[in-house]
Coordinates of C-alpha atoms and ligand atoms in Angstrom, one line a residue:
M899 CA 0.0 0.0 0.0
N900 CA 1.2 3.5 -0.7
I901 CA 0.3 5.8 2.1
L902 CA 0.2 9.6 2.3
L903 CA 0.4 11.1 5.8
L904 CA -0.3 14.8 6.4
G905 CA 1.3 16.9 9.1
S906 CA 4.7 17.9 10.4
G907 CA 4.8 17.4 14.2
G908 CA 6.0 14.9 16.7
R909 CA 2.6 13.2 16.3
E910 CA 3.3 12.7 12.6
H911 CA 6.8 11.4 13.1
A912 CA 5.3 8.8 15.5
F913 CA 2.7 7.9 12.9
A914 CA 5.3 7.6 10.2
W915 CA 7.6 5.5 12.4
K916 CA 4.7 3.2 13.3
I917 CA 3.4 3.0 9.7
A918 CA 6.8 2.3 8.3
Q919 CA 7.1 -0.8 10.6
S920 CA 4.1 -2.5 9.0
P921 CA 4.7 -5.0 6.2
K922 CA 1.5 -3.7 4.6
C923 CA 3.2 -0.3 3.8
S924 CA 5.1 -0.2 0.5
Q925 CA 5.8 3.5 0.2
L926 CA 5.2 6.2 2.7
F927 CA 4.9 9.9 1.9
V928 CA 4.6 12.7 4.4
A929 CA 3.4 16.2 3.5
P930 CA 5.2 18.4 4.6
G931 CA 6.9 16.3 7.3
N932 CA 10.0 17.2 9.3
A933 CA 13.6 16.0 9.5
G934 CA 12.5 12.9 11.4
T935 CA 9.9 11.8 9.0
S936 CA 12.4 12.1 6.2
E937 CA 14.3 9.2 7.8
V938 CA 11.4 6.8 7.4
A939 CA 9.4 8.3 4.5
K940 CA 9.6 10.6 1.6
N941 CA 8.7 14.2 2.5
L942 CA 6.7 16.2 0.0
P943 CA 6.8 20.0 0.2
I944 CA 3.0 20.5 0.3
A945 CA 1.1 22.4 3.0
V946 CA -1.7 20.5 4.8
T947 CA -4.2 23.0 3.6
D948 CA -3.1 22.9 0.0
F949 CA -6.0 20.7 -1.2
E950 CA -5.2 20.8 -4.9
G951 CA -1.5 20.0 -4.1
I952 CA -2.6 17.1 -1.9
K953 CA -4.9 15.8 -4.6
A954 CA -2.1 16.0 -7.2
A955 CA 0.3 14.1 -4.8
I956 CA -2.3 11.4 -4.3
L957 CA -2.5 10.9 -8.1
T958 CA 1.2 11.2 -8.9
N959 CA 2.3 8.8 -6.2
Q960 CA -0.6 6.3 -6.6
I961 CA -1.7 6.7 -3.0
D962 CA -4.0 3.9 -1.6
L963 CA -4.7 5.5 1.8
V964 CA -4.5 9.0 3.2
V965 CA -4.0 9.7 6.9
V966 CA -4.6 13.2 8.2
G967 CA -2.7 14.2 11.4
P968 CA -3.7 17.8 12.4
E969 CA -7.2 19.3 12.7
E970 CA -6.8 22.3 10.4
P971 CA -7.3 20.6 7.1
L972 CA -10.1 18.5 8.6
V973 CA -12.0 21.6 9.9
K974 CA -11.4 23.2 6.5
G975 CA -13.1 20.3 4.7
L976 CA -10.2 18.3 3.2
V977 CA -12.1 14.9 3.5
D978 CA -15.2 16.3 1.8
F979 CA -13.0 17.8 -0.9
L980 CA -11.3 14.5 -1.7
L981 CA -14.6 12.6 -1.7
A982 CA -16.1 15.1 -4.1
Q983 CA -13.3 14.7 -6.7
E984 CA -13.8 12.0 -9.3
E985 CA -10.1 10.9 -9.3
T986 CA -9.9 10.6 -5.5
H987 CA -13.3 9.8 -4.2
A988 CA -12.6 6.0 -3.9
I989 CA -9.4 6.4 -1.9
P990 CA -9.9 5.8 1.8
V991 CA -9.1 8.7 4.1
V992 CA -8.5 8.5 7.9
G993 CA -10.0 11.7 9.1
P994 CA -13.6 12.9 9.7
S995 CA -15.8 14.9 7.4
Q996 CA -15.9 18.7 7.8
L997 CA -19.1 18.3 9.9
G998 CA -17.4 15.7 12.1
A999 CA -14.4 18.0 12.5
T1000 CA -16.8 20.7 13.8
L1001 CA -16.7 18.7 17.1
E1002 CA -13.3 20.4 17.5
G1003 CA -13.9 23.5 15.3
S1004 CA -16.8 24.8 17.3
K1005 CA -17.1 24.4 21.1
D1006 CA -20.8 25.4 20.9
F1007 CA -21.4 22.7 18.3
S1008 CA -19.7 20.1 20.4
K1009 CA -21.6 21.1 23.6
L1010 CA -24.9 20.9 21.7
F1011 CA -23.9 17.5 20.4
M1012 CA -23.0 16.3 23.9
Q1013 CA -26.3 17.6 25.2
R1014 CA -28.4 15.9 22.5
N1015 CA -26.5 12.6 23.1
K1016 CA -26.5 12.8 26.9
V1017 CA -22.7 12.8 27.2
P1018 CA -21.7 14.1 30.6
T1019 CA -20.0 17.5 30.4
A1020 CA -19.9 20.8 32.3
A1021 CA -23.0 23.0 32.4
Y1022 CA -22.7 26.0 30.0
E1023 CA -24.3 28.7 27.9
T1024 CA -23.1 30.3 24.7
F1025 CA -23.2 34.0 23.9
T1026 CA -22.5 36.2 20.9
A1027 CA -21.6 40.0 20.8
D1028 CA -25.3 41.0 20.6
Q1029 CA -25.9 39.0 23.7
L1030 CA -23.1 40.6 25.8
E1031 CA -25.5 41.9 28.4
E1032 CA -27.1 38.5 28.9
G1033 CA -23.6 37.0 29.1
L1034 CA -22.6 39.4 31.9
A1035 CA -25.8 38.7 33.7
Y1036 CA -25.2 35.0 33.4
L1037 CA -21.7 35.4 34.9
D1038 CA -23.3 37.1 37.9
K1039 CA -25.1 34.0 38.8
Q1040 CA -22.2 31.5 38.4
S1041 CA -19.8 30.2 40.9
L1042 CA -16.0 30.8 40.6
P1043 CA -13.7 29.9 39.0
I1044 CA -15.5 30.1 35.7
V1045 CA -14.3 29.0 32.3
L1046 CA -14.6 31.1 29.1
K1047 CA -13.9 29.4 25.8
A1048 CA -13.6 30.9 22.3
D1049 CA -16.0 29.0 20.1
G1050 CA -13.6 28.5 17.2
L1051 CA -10.1 27.2 16.8
A1052 CA -7.6 29.5 18.6
A1053 CA -4.4 27.4 18.4
G1054 CA -5.0 26.0 21.8
K1055 CA -5.1 29.4 23.5
G1056 CA -8.8 30.1 23.4
V1057 CA -9.6 28.9 27.0
L1058 CA -9.5 31.2 30.0
I1059 CA -10.1 30.1 33.5
C1060 CA -11.2 33.2 35.5
E1061 CA -10.8 33.3 39.2
T1062 CA -12.7 36.5 39.8
L1063 CA -16.0 37.9 38.5
E1064 CA -14.2 41.1 37.4
D1065 CA -11.7 39.1 35.3
A1066 CA -14.5 37.0 33.8
K1067 CA -16.5 40.1 32.8
S1068 CA -13.6 41.9 31.3
S1069 CA -12.4 38.8 29.5
L1070 CA -15.9 38.2 28.1
K1071 CA -16.0 41.8 26.7
E1072 CA -12.5 41.4 25.2
M1073 CA -13.5 38.2 23.6
L1074 CA -16.8 39.3 22.2
L1075 CA -16.2 43.0 21.4
D1076 CA -12.5 43.2 20.8
Q1077 CA -12.1 39.9 19.1
K1078 CA -9.4 38.8 21.5
F1079 CA -9.1 35.5 19.6
G1080 CA -10.2 37.0 16.3
E1081 CA -13.2 35.4 14.6
A1082 CA -12.8 32.4 16.9
S1083 CA -14.2 34.4 19.8
S1084 CA -17.2 35.9 18.0
K1085 CA -19.1 33.3 20.1
V1086 CA -18.1 32.4 23.6
V1087 CA -19.0 29.3 25.6
I1088 CA -19.2 30.1 29.4
E1089 CA -18.7 26.8 31.2
E1090 CA -18.8 25.5 34.8
F1091 CA -15.3 24.8 36.2
L1092 CA -14.7 21.0 36.6
T1093 CA -12.4 19.7 39.3
G1094 CA -10.5 16.4 39.3
I1095 CA -7.7 14.8 37.3
E1096 CA -7.5 15.2 33.6
L1097 CA -6.8 12.5 31.1
S1098 CA -6.9 11.9 27.3
V1099 CA -8.8 9.0 25.9
F1100 CA -8.4 8.1 22.2
V1101 CA -10.9 6.4 20.1
A1102 CA -10.4 5.0 16.6
T1103 CA -13.7 4.8 14.7
D1104 CA -15.1 4.1 11.2
G1105 CA -18.3 5.9 12.2
K1106 CA -20.0 2.6 13.3
S1107 CA -17.6 0.5 15.3
Y1108 CA -14.9 1.8 17.6
R1109 CA -11.7 0.7 19.4
I1110 CA -10.5 2.4 22.5
L1111 CA -6.7 3.0 22.2
P1112 CA -4.4 3.4 25.3
E1113 CA -5.3 6.4 27.4
A1114 CA -2.6 9.0 28.3
K1115 CA -1.9 11.9 30.7
D1116 CA -0.6 15.1 29.2
Y1117 CA 1.5 17.7 31.0
K1118 CA 0.3 21.0 29.6
R1119 CA 2.2 23.7 31.5
I1120 CA 5.7 24.9 30.7
G1121 CA 6.9 24.8 34.3
E1122 CA 7.6 21.9 36.7
G1123 CA 4.8 21.2 39.2
D1124 CA 2.3 22.3 36.5
T1125 CA 3.1 26.0 36.7
G1126 CA 3.5 28.8 34.1
L1127 CA 2.0 29.2 30.7
N1128 CA 0.0 26.6 28.8
T1129 CA 1.9 24.8 26.0
G1130 CA 1.0 22.3 23.3
G1131 CA 2.1 19.6 25.8
M1132 CA 5.4 19.0 27.5
G1133 CA 5.1 15.3 28.1
A1134 CA 2.8 12.3 28.3
V1135 CA 2.5 9.0 30.2
S1136 CA 0.5 5.9 29.3
P1137 CA -1.1 3.9 30.9
V1138 CA -2.6 6.2 33.5
I1139 CA -3.1 4.6 37.0
F1140 CA -6.3 6.5 37.9
A1141 CA -7.9 5.3 34.6
D1142 CA -8.5 1.8 36.1
A1143 CA -10.9 -0.8 34.5
E1144 CA -13.9 0.5 36.5
F1145 CA -13.3 4.1 35.4
M1146 CA -12.6 3.1 31.8
K1147 CA -15.9 1.1 31.7
K1148 CA -17.7 4.3 32.8
V1149 CA -15.9 6.2 30.0
E1150 CA -17.0 3.6 27.5
D1151 CA -20.6 3.3 28.6
R1152 CA -21.3 7.0 29.4
V1153 CA -19.0 8.8 26.8
V1154 CA -17.7 6.6 24.0
K1155 CA -20.9 4.6 23.2
P1156 CA -23.3 7.6 23.1
T1157 CA -20.7 9.7 21.1
I1158 CA -20.3 7.0 18.4
A1159 CA -24.0 6.3 18.4
G1160 CA -24.7 10.1 18.1
L1161 CA -22.3 10.4 15.1
A1162 CA -24.2 7.5 13.4
S1163 CA -27.7 8.7 14.3
E1164 CA -27.0 12.3 13.2
D1165 CA -25.4 11.2 10.0
I1166 CA -22.1 12.8 10.8
S1167 CA -19.5 10.9 8.7
Y1168 CA -16.6 10.1 10.9
K1169 CA -13.7 7.8 9.9
G1170 CA -10.9 8.8 12.1
F1171 CA -9.4 9.4 15.5
L1172 CA -11.4 11.1 18.2
F1173 CA -9.5 12.5 21.2
I1174 CA -11.7 12.9 24.3
G1175 CA -10.3 15.3 26.9
L1176 CA -11.8 14.1 30.2
M1177 CA -12.0 15.1 33.8
N1178 CA -12.1 12.2 36.3
N1179 CA -14.2 13.8 39.0
N1180 CA -14.4 11.5 42.0
G1181 CA -14.4 8.5 39.7
D1182 CA -17.0 9.9 37.2
P1183 CA -15.9 11.0 33.7
F1184 CA -16.9 14.5 32.3
V1185 CA -16.0 15.5 28.8
I1186 CA -13.9 18.7 28.7
E1187 CA -13.5 18.7 24.9
Y1188 CA -13.4 16.6 21.8
N1189 CA -10.5 16.9 19.3
V1190 CA -10.9 15.3 15.9
R1191 CA -7.3 14.0 15.8
M1192 CA -4.7 12.3 18.0
G1193 CA -3.0 14.3 20.7
D1194 CA 0.5 15.6 20.6
P1195 CA 2.6 14.5 22.6
E1196 CA 0.1 11.7 23.7
T1197 CA 0.5 10.0 20.3
E1198 CA 4.2 9.5 20.9
A1199 CA 3.3 7.5 24.1
V1200 CA 0.1 5.8 22.8
L1201 CA 1.3 4.4 19.4
P1202 CA 4.3 2.5 20.8
R1203 CA 1.9 0.5 22.9
I1204 CA -0.2 -0.7 20.0
E1205 CA 1.0 -4.2 19.1
S1206 CA -1.5 -5.2 16.3
D1207 CA -0.7 -4.0 12.8
F1208 CA -1.2 -0.3 12.6
V1209 CA -1.7 0.0 8.9
D1210 CA -4.5 -2.7 9.2
L1211 CA -6.1 -0.4 11.8
L1212 CA -5.9 2.7 9.6
W1213 CA -7.2 0.7 6.6
A1214 CA -10.1 -0.7 8.7
M1215 CA -10.9 2.9 9.9
G1216 CA -10.8 4.4 6.4
T1217 CA -12.8 1.6 4.7
G1218 CA -15.5 1.0 7.4
A1219 CA -14.2 -2.4 8.4
L1220 CA -13.3 -1.8 12.0
K1221 CA -15.7 -4.3 13.4
D1222 CA -13.3 -7.1 12.4
Y1223 CA -10.1 -5.5 13.7
Q1224 CA -8.4 -7.1 16.7
L1225 CA -6.6 -4.4 18.7
E1226 CA -3.7 -5.6 20.8
I1227 CA -2.1 -3.3 23.4
S1228 CA 1.1 -3.8 25.3
P1229 CA 0.8 -3.5 29.1
D1230 CA 4.2 -1.8 29.2
Y1231 CA 4.6 1.9 30.0
A1232 CA 5.5 4.5 27.5
T1233 CA 6.6 8.0 28.8
T1234 CA 7.3 10.9 26.5
V1235 CA 9.4 13.9 27.4
V1236 CA 9.2 16.9 25.1
M1237 CA 12.2 19.1 24.5
V1238 CA 11.5 22.7 23.5
S1239 CA 13.3 25.8 22.3
G1240 CA 14.4 28.2 25.0
G1241 CA 11.7 30.8 25.5
Y1242 CA 8.8 28.7 24.3
P1243 CA 5.7 29.1 24.6
G1244 CA 6.8 32.7 24.2
S1245 CA 9.2 33.8 21.5
Y1246 CA 12.4 31.8 20.8
E1247 CA 15.4 31.7 18.5
K1248 CA 15.6 29.1 15.8
G1249 CA 18.5 27.6 13.8
F1250 CA 20.7 26.2 16.6
P1251 CA 22.4 22.9 15.7
I1252 CA 21.0 19.9 17.6
S1253 CA 23.2 17.0 18.7
L1254 CA 21.6 13.6 18.9
P1255 CA 23.1 10.4 20.3
E1256 CA 24.0 7.8 17.7
K1257 CA 22.4 5.0 19.5
V1258 CA 19.7 4.9 22.2
S1259 CA 18.3 2.0 24.2
G1260 CA 14.8 1.6 25.6
S1261 CA 13.6 4.8 23.9
V1262 CA 12.7 6.4 20.6
I1263 CA 13.5 9.9 19.4
F1264 CA 10.6 11.6 17.6
H1265 CA 11.2 14.9 15.8
A1266 CA 8.7 17.8 15.9
G1267 CA 10.0 21.3 15.1
T1268 CA 13.2 20.2 13.5
G1269 CA 14.7 21.0 10.1
L1270 CA 17.9 21.0 8.2
N1271 CA 19.9 24.2 7.7
Q1272 CA 21.7 25.2 4.5
E1273 CA 24.7 23.0 5.4
G1274 CA 22.3 20.1 6.0
K1275 CA 22.7 20.2 9.8
L1276 CA 19.8 19.4 12.1
V1277 CA 18.5 22.5 13.7
N1278 CA 15.5 23.7 15.9
Q1279 CA 12.8 25.3 13.8
G1280 CA 9.8 25.3 16.1
G1281 CA 8.7 25.6 19.8
R1282 CA 8.4 21.9 20.5
V1283 CA 11.5 20.3 18.9
I1284 CA 12.0 16.7 20.0
A1285 CA 9.9 14.2 21.9
V1286 CA 11.6 11.2 23.5
T1287 CA 9.6 8.2 24.4
G1288 CA 11.0 5.7 26.9
R1289 CA 9.6 2.2 27.4
G1290 CA 9.6 -0.1 30.4
K1291 CA 7.7 -2.8 32.2
E1292 CA 7.4 -0.3 35.1
L1293 CA 6.8 3.4 34.9
K1294 CA 10.1 4.2 36.7
E1295 CA 12.1 2.2 34.1
A1296 CA 10.2 3.9 31.2
L1297 CA 11.0 7.4 32.7
E1298 CA 14.7 6.4 33.2
N1299 CA 14.9 5.3 29.6
A1300 CA 13.3 8.6 28.4
F1301 CA 15.5 10.9 30.5
S1302 CA 18.7 9.1 29.8
T1303 CA 18.2 9.8 26.1
V1304 CA 17.0 13.3 26.7
N1305 CA 20.2 14.0 28.6
Q1306 CA 22.2 13.1 25.5
I1307 CA 20.3 15.6 23.3
H1308 CA 21.5 19.2 23.2
W1309 CA 21.1 22.5 21.5
E1310 CA 21.5 26.1 22.7
G1311 CA 18.6 27.0 25.0
S1312 CA 16.9 23.6 25.0
Y1313 CA 14.5 23.0 27.9
F1314 CA 12.4 20.1 29.2
R1315 CA 10.4 19.3 32.3
K1316 CA 12.2 17.0 34.7
D1317 CA 9.0 16.1 36.6
I1318 CA 7.1 14.2 33.8
G1319 CA 5.4 11.2 35.4
Q1320 CA 6.5 12.1 39.0
D1321 CA 2.9 12.8 40.1
I1322 CA 1.8 9.3 38.8
L1323 CA 4.7 7.6 40.5
K1324 CA 3.6 9.2 43.8
L1325 CA 0.0 8.1 43.3
M1326 CA 1.3 4.5 42.8
N1327 CA 3.3 4.5 46.0
Ligands
LIG659 P1 -9.4 23.0 26.0 O1 -8.8 23.9 24.9 O2 -10.9 22.9 25.9 O3 -8.6 21.7 26.0 O4 -9.1 23.6 27.4 C1 -7.7 23.8 27.8 C2 -7.6 23.3 29.2 O5 -8.4 24.1 30.1 C3 -8.1 21.9 29.4 O6 -7.1 21.0 29.1 C4 -8.3 22.0 30.9 O7 -7.1 21.8 31.7 C5 -8.9 23.4 31.1 N1 -10.3 23.3 31.1 C6 -11.1 23.5 30.0 N2 -12.4 23.4 30.4 C7 -12.4 23.2 31.7 C8 -13.5 23.1 32.7 N3 -14.8 23.2 32.3 N4 -13.1 22.9 34.0 C9 -11.8 22.9 34.3 N5 -10.8 23.0 33.5 C10 -11.1 23.2 32.2
LIG660 N1 -1.7 17.4 23.9 C1 -3.0 18.1 23.7 C2 -3.4 18.2 22.3 O1 -2.9 17.5 21.4 O2 -4.3 18.9 22.0

């Protein structure tokens, strides 16, 4: 099978690494990819939103299966575009339709979907600029803290947790009137603050059947002890001790089943990954958000634990044959530590040469924001640069393997969190 994978992050390097291991894959192309994907696949210089360019690459390279990594092309309707073209309509794509992608593209849409399908989530109301007065009055009646969410995609920055009523009111005005997050905040969801421990649950679906992939915990803040600014994610651990069998059964019965049944009954075409951000509130799951893709860096911890053939899984998702797929998961731990450019998530300098160890053991190095400079040297080109995943029978061993590799990787200003997994180790003792 010739496969085209779209994206350029650590998530896509992990996908490419996993796909390339399958005997079912003949040729793998990644558009646009990064320096890491070029080691296991052929990178194509095509942007993920260049629909015509993607179509041309599918035809030129006789692609049999398309796999979409990030949300942006999905929310912009790539899958519908390919399905509507005579030359590409029969080629299976892993990624939801534009309507399906609205589960991530609009918080209001996803809250209404959850309400209709009785999926447990925080209480909320949605307001537009003409409803500012109602919004302010609604805030008066809520308890604190309170959560304000830009309706549309805001590069992961559109969520504000407000501790005071004053802050909530001024933030609501900034979002609705001053377009704090641009068009994305022309509608704002005001939501009850949920307490508990967060985890990420991943579901593979063909729109009818589903398979629950390994869950993971993400470390979102830049600083140790979960302090400082939010990032795309600084690390991940899988499995997660507080997601025991009893909790995961509740997740399946109360969240996954009604979600998949809702997609089917509402005729929302969805062949792809669904990432469910959950709060474990005293043992009960509440959905914080849906994402219509895999998480990053969670993917780098989740995919290594999948033991059954990954290309078979993707093919089954894209062709609607998931009900016959046998998913096999390793009980081992996988822990991912993300190395970032100095200054991230604020501004940072690019172009510093990166030194990587020649050989590593018990771990894998995934590239995210890497590239080659004019002399062909590996350099940092983005905020999140490298993700190292360590494996082990025990969490401690997996973490040791990850950090021993991280400690051999250097570039000027590189930073990582040393406390990834420590909270879970404590819970286990
Ligand atoms: P989101 O962009 O929806 O993932 O939100 C970003 C982060 O804000 C989440 O990962 C949570 O940590 C936090 N968050 C979002 N909604 C809530 C909520 N209702 N209660 C508590 N924390 C929340
Ligand atoms: N790690 C969180 C995300 O991918 O959105």
